[in-house]
CSV table of C-alpha atoms in Angstrom, one decimal:
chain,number,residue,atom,x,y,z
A,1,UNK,CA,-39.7,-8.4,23.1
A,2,UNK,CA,-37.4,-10.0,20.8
A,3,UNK,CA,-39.8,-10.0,17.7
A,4,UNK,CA,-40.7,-6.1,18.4
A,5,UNK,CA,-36.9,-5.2,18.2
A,6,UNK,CA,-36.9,-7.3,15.8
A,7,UNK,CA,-39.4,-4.9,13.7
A,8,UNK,CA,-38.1,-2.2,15.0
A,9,UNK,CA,-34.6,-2.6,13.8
A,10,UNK,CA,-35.1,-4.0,10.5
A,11,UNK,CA,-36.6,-2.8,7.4
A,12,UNK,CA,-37.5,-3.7,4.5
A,13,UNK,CA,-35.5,-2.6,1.0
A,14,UNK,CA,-36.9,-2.2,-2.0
A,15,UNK,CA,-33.9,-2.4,-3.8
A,16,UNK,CA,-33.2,-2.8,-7.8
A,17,UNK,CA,-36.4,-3.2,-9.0
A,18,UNK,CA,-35.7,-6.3,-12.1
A,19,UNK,CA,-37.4,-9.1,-13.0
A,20,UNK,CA,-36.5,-12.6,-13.0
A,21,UNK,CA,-35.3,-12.3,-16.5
A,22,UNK,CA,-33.2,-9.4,-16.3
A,23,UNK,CA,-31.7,-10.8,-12.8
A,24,UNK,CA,-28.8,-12.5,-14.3
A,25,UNK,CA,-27.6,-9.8,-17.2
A,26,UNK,CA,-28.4,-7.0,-14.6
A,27,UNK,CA,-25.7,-8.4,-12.1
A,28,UNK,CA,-23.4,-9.2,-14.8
A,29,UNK,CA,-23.5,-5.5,-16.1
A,30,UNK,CA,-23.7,-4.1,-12.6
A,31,UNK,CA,-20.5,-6.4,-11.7
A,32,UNK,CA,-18.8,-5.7,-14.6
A,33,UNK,CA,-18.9,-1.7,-14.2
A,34,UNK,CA,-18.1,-2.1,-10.5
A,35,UNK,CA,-15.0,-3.9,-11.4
A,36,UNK,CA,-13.7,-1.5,-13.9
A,37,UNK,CA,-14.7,1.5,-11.3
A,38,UNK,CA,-12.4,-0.5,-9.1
A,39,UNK,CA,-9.9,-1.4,-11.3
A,40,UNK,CA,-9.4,2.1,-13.1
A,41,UNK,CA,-9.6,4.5,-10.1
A,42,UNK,CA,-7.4,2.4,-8.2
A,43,UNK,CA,-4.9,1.8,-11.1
A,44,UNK,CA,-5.0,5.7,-11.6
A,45,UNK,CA,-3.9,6.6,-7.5
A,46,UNK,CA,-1.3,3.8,-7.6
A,47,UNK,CA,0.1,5.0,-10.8
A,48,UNK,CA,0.4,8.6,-9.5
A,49,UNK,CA,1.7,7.6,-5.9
A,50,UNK,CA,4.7,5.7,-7.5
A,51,UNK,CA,5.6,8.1,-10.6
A,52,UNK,CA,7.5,11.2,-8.9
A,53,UNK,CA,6.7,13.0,-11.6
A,54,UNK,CA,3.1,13.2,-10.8
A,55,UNK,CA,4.0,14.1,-7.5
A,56,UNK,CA,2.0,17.4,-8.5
A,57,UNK,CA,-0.7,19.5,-7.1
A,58,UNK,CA,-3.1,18.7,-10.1
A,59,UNK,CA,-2.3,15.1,-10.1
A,60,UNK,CA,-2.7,14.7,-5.9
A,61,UNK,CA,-6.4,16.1,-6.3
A,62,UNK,CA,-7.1,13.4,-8.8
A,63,UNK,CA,-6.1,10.8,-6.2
A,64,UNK,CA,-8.7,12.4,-4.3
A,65,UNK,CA,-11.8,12.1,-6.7
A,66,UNK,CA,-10.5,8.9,-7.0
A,67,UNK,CA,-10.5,7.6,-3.8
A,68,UNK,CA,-14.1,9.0,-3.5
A,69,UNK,CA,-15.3,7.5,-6.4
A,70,UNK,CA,-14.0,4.0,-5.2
A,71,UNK,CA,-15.8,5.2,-1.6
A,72,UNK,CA,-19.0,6.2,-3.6
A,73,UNK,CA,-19.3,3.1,-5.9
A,74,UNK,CA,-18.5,0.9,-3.0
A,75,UNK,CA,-21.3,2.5,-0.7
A,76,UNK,CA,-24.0,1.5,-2.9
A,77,UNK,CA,-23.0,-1.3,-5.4
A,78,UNK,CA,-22.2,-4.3,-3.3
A,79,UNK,CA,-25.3,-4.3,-1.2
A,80,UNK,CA,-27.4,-3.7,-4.8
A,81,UNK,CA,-25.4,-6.7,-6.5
A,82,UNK,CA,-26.5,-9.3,-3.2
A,83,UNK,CA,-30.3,-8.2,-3.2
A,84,UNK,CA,-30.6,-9.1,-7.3
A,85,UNK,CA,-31.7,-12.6,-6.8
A,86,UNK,CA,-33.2,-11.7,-3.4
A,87,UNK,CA,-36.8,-11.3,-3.9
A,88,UNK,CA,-38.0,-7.8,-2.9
A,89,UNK,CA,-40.3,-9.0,0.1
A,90,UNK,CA,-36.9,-10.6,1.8
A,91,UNK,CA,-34.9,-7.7,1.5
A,92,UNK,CA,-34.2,-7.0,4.7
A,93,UNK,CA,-31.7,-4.0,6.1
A,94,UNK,CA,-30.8,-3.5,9.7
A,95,UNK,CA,-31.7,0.0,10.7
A,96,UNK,CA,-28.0,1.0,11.3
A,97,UNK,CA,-26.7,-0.7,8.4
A,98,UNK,CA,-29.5,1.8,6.7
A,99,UNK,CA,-28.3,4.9,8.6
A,100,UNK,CA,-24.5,3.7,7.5
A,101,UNK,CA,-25.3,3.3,3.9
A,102,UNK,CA,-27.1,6.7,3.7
A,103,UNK,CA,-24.4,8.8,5.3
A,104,UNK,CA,-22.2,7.4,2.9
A,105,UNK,CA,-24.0,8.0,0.1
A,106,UNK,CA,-24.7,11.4,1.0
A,107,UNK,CA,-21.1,12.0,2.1
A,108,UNK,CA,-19.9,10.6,-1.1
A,109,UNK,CA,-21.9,12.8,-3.3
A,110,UNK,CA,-21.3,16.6,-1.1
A,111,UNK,CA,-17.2,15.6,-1.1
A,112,UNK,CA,-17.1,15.2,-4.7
A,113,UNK,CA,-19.1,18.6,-5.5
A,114,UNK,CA,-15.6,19.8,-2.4
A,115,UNK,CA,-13.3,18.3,-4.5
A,116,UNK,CA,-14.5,19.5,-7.6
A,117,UNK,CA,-14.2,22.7,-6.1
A,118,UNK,CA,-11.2,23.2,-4.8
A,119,UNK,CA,-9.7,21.4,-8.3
A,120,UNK,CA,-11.0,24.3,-10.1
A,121,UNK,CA,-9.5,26.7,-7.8
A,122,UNK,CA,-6.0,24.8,-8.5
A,123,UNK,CA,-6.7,25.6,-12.5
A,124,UNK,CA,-7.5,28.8,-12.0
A,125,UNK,CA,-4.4,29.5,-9.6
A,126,UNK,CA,-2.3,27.8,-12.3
A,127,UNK,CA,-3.5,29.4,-15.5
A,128,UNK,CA,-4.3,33.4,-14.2
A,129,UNK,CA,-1.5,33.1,-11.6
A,130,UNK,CA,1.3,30.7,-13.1
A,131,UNK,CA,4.3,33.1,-11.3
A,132,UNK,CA,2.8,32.2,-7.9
A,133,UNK,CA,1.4,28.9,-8.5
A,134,UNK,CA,4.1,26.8,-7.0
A,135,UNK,CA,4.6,29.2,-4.0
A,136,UNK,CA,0.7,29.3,-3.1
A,137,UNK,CA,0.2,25.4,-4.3
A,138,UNK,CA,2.6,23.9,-1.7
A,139,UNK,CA,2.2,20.0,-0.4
A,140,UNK,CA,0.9,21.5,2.7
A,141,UNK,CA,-1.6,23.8,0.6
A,142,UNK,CA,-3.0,20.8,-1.4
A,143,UNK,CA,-3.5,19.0,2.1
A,144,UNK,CA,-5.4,21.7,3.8
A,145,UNK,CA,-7.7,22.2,0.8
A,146,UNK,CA,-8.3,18.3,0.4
A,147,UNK,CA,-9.2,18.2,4.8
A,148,UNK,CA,-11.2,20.9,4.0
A,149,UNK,CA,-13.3,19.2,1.2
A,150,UNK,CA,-14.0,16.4,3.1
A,151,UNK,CA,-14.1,17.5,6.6
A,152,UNK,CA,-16.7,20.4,5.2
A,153,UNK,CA,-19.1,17.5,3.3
A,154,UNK,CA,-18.3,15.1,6.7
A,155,UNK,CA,-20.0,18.0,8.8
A,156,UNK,CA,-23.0,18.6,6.6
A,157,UNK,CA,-23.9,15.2,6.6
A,158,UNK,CA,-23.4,14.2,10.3
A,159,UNK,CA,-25.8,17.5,10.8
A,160,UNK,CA,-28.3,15.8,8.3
A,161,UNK,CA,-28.1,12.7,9.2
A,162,UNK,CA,-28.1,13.4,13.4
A,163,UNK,CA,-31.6,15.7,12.4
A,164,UNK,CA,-32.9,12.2,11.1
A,165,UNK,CA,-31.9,9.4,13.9
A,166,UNK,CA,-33.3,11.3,16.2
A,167,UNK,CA,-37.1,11.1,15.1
A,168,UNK,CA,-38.8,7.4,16.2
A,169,UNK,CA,-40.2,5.0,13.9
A,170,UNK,CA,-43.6,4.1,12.6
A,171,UNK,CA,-42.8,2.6,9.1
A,172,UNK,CA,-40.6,-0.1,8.0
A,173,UNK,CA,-40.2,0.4,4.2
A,174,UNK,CA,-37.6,1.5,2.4
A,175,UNK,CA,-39.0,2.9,-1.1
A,176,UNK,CA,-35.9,3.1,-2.6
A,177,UNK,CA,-33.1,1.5,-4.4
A,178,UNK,CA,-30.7,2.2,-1.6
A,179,UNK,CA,-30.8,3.8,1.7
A,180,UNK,CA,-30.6,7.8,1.9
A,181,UNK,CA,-31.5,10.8,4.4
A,182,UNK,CA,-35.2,11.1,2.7
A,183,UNK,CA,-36.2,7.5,3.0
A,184,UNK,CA,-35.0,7.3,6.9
A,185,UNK,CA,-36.6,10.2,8.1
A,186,UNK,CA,-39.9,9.4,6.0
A,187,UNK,CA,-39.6,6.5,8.5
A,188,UNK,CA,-41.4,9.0,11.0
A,189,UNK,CA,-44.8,10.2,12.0
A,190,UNK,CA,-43.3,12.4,13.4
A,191,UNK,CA,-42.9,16.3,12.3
A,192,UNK,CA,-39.9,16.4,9.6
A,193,UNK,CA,-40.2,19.9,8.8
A,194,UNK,CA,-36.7,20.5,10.5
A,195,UNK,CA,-35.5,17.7,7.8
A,196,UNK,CA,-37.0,19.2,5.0
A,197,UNK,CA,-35.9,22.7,5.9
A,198,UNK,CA,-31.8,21.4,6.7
A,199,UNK,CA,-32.1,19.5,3.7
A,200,UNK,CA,-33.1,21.6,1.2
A,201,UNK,CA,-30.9,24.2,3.0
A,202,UNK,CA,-27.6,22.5,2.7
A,203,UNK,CA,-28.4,20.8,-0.8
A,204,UNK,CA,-28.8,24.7,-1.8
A,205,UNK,CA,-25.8,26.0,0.2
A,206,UNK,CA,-23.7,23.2,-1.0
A,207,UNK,CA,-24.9,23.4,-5.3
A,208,UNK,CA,-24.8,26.7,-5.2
A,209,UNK,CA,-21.3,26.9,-4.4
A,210,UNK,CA,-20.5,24.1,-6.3
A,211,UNK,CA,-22.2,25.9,-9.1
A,212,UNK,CA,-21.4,29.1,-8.7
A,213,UNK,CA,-17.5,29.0,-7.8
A,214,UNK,CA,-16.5,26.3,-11.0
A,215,UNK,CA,-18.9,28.9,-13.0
A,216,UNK,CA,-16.9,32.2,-11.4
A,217,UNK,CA,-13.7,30.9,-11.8
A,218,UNK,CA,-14.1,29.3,-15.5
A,219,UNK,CA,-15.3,32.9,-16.0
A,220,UNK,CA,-12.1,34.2,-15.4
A,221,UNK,CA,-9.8,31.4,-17.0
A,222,UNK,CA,-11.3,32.4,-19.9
A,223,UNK,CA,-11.4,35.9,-19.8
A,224,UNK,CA,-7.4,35.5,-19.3
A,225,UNK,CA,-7.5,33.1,-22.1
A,226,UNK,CA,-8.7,35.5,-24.7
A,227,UNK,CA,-7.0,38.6,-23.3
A,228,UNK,CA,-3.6,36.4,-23.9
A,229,UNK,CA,-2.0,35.8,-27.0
A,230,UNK,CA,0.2,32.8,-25.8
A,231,UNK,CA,-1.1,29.7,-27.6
A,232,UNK,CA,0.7,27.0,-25.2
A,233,UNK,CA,-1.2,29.2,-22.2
A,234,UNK,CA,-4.7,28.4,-24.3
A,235,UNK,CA,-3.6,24.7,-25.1
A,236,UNK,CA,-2.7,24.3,-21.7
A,237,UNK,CA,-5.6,26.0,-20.4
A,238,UNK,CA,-8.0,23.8,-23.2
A,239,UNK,CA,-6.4,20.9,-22.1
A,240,UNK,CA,-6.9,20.2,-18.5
A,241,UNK,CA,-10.4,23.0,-18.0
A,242,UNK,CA,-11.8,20.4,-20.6
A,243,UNK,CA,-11.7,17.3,-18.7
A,244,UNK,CA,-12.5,19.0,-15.8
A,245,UNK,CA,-15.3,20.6,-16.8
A,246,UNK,CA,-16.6,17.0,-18.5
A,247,UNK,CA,-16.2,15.4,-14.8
A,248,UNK,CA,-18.3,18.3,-13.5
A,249,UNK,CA,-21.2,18.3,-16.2
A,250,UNK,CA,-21.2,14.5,-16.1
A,251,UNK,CA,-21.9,15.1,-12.3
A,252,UNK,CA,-24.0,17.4,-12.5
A,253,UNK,CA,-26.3,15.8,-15.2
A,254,UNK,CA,-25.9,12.4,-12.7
A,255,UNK,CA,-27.6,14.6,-9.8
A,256,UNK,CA,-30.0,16.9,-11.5
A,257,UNK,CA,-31.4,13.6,-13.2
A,258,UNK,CA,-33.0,11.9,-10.5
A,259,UNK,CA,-34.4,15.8,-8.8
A,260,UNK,CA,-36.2,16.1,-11.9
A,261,UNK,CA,-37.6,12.5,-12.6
A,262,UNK,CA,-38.9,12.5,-8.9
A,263,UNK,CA,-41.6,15.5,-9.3
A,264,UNK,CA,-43.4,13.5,-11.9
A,265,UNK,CA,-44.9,10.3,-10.5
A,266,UNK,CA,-45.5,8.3,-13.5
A,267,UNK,CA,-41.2,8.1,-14.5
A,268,UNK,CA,-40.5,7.6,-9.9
A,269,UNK,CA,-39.1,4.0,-11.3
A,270,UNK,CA,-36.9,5.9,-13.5
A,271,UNK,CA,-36.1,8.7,-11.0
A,272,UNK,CA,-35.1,5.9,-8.2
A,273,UNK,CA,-33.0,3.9,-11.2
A,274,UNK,CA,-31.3,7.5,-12.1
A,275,UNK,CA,-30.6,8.0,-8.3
A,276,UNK,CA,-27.9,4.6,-8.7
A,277,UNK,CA,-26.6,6.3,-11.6
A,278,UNK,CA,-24.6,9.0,-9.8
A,279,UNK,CA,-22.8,6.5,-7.5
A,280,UNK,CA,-22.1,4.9,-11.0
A,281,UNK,CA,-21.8,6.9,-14.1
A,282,UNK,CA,-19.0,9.8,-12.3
A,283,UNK,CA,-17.0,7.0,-10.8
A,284,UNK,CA,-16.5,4.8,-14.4
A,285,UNK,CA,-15.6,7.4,-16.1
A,286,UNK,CA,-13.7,9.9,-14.4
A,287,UNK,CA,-11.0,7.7,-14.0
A,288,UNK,CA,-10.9,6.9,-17.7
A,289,UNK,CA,-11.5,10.9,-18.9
A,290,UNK,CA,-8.5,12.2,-16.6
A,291,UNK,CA,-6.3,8.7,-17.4
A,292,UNK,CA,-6.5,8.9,-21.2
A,293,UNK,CA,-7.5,13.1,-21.4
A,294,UNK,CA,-4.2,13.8,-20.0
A,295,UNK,CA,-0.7,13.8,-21.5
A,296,UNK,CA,1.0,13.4,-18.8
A,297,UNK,CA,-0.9,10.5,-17.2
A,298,UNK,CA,-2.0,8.8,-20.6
A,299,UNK,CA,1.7,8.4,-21.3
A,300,UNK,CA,2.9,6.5,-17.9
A,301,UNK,CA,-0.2,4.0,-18.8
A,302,UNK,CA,1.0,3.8,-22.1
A,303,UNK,CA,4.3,3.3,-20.8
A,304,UNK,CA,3.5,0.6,-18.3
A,305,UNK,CA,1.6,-1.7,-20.7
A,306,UNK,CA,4.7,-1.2,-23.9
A,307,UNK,CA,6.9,-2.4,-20.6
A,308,UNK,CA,4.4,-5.5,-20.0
A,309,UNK,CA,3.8,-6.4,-23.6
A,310,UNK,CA,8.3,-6.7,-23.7
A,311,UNK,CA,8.4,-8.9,-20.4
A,312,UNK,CA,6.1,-10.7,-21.7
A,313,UNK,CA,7.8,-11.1,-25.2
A,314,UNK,CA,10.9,-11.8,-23.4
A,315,UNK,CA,10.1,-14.1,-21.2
A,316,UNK,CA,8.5,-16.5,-24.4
């Protein structure tokens, strides 16, 4: 009894696929980006949580996308990082360590398509509507919209993910660099077509309006861009829907990559390595685009490392 739970509960990861050679550089790399993930999304909430002046709708949202990118990152790296100098046939995974791993990865990747949402709702409230931005973008407006972003992604996946842990077990492999919603319920012998049909429905339902609300509402920032002749409303406007928009292609690239490298069977290694590149790529350098992008933010880092460098040269 104990050696079929045994096989029952625990499967087999496939994991980063390096070879003894690459083992050592590959975990240095991966180690080193995690850290500065870690380092420069945490730096960025802590510095707007203890500067007042940041105390600001725009600037609250970023701690959100920061926090999820930290989430993201952390969901993923860790577990890749301890398998490197595993080799592949003892990569073992409890099943519910599996199941954990993919709901966050999943939940991780539908909140920051939320968050990117409702953050180009806020520039579109403060550039066509700047008379009633600060009535409309109140503390408690900016908290509803962020429980909504992740309350609606928390739903979508506990749907998905319920759809798969239902189904019974015939397979033990894990083709994949991580655990996901595909590679559990693929699990089965069973009939997936629910899956594949809840699946494909809410990735739809989810890019689409993802897609289609940043593309309606940058539509409209820049209709009343070029209808206006105020030039600090454009450099404003230039300003902040720049980095924005850079977050959003850069996530969008990040999941489109791996959907397109999977249909062709010869590049599935590099569709599976692209899949670890949206729980990386977005989370180094979002922090870094909205921390050194932004006046307002760039400035306070500036500030805190000129206020460093003189303690220091004091204290000598």
């Amino acid at each position: 009894m104990e050696n079929q739970s045994f096989n029952a509960d625990m499967l087999l990861l496939e994991g980063l696929k390096v070879t003894p050679q690459s083992s050592f550089p590959a975990f240095i790399l991966l180690l080193l980006i995690y850290i500065f993930i870690m380092v420069s999304n945490i730096g960025l909430v802590v510095l707007i949580s203890l500067e007042r002046s940041l105390h600001q709708p725009m600037y609250l949202l970023f701690c959100n996308m920061s926090i999820n990118d930290v989430f993201g990152a952390t969901t993923i790296i860790p577990r890749l990082l301890s398998d490197i100098f595993i080799a592949s046939a003892d990569r073992y995974i409890h099943y519910i360590e599996c199941v954990i791993q993919a709901f966050c990865s999943h939940f991780h990747a539908g909140t920051s398509h939320t968050v990117l949402m409702i953050m180009a709702f806020d520039r579109y409230m403060a550039i066509c509507n700047p008379l009633q931005y600060a009535t409309i973008m109140t503390n408690r407006m900016v908290l509803r919209l962020t429980v909504s972003a992740w309350a609606a992604a928390f739903a979508s996946v506990a749907i998905l993910l319920g759809l798969t842990i239902r189904l019974s077990r015939c397979r033990r492999i894990i083709l994949n660099p991580f655990c996901d919603n595909a590679s559990l319920f693929k699990l089965s012998c069973q009939n997936i077509l629910w899956n594949h049909i809840y699946g494909l429905g809410s990735a739809v339902v989810i890019l689409g309006s993802s897609i289609g609300s940043v593309t309606l509402t940058y539509l409209r920032i820049a209709t009343v861009c070029v209808s206006s002749k105020s030039r600090a409303l454009n450099s404003r406007a230039l300003q902040t829907c720049a980095t924005h928009l850079a977050v959003y292609m850069i996530m969008l690239v990040s999941c489109f990559t791996p959907l397109v490298l999977h249909r062709y069977p010869q590049w599935s290694d590099h569709g599976k390595l692209a899949s670890i590149m949206f729980h990386v790529v977005p989370p180094a350098l979002n922090a870094a685009i909205y921390g050194l992008q932004i006046k307002e933010v760039r400035q306070r880092i500036f500030k805190m490392f000129y206020n460093n460098k003189v303690a220091l040269m004091d204290g000598k």
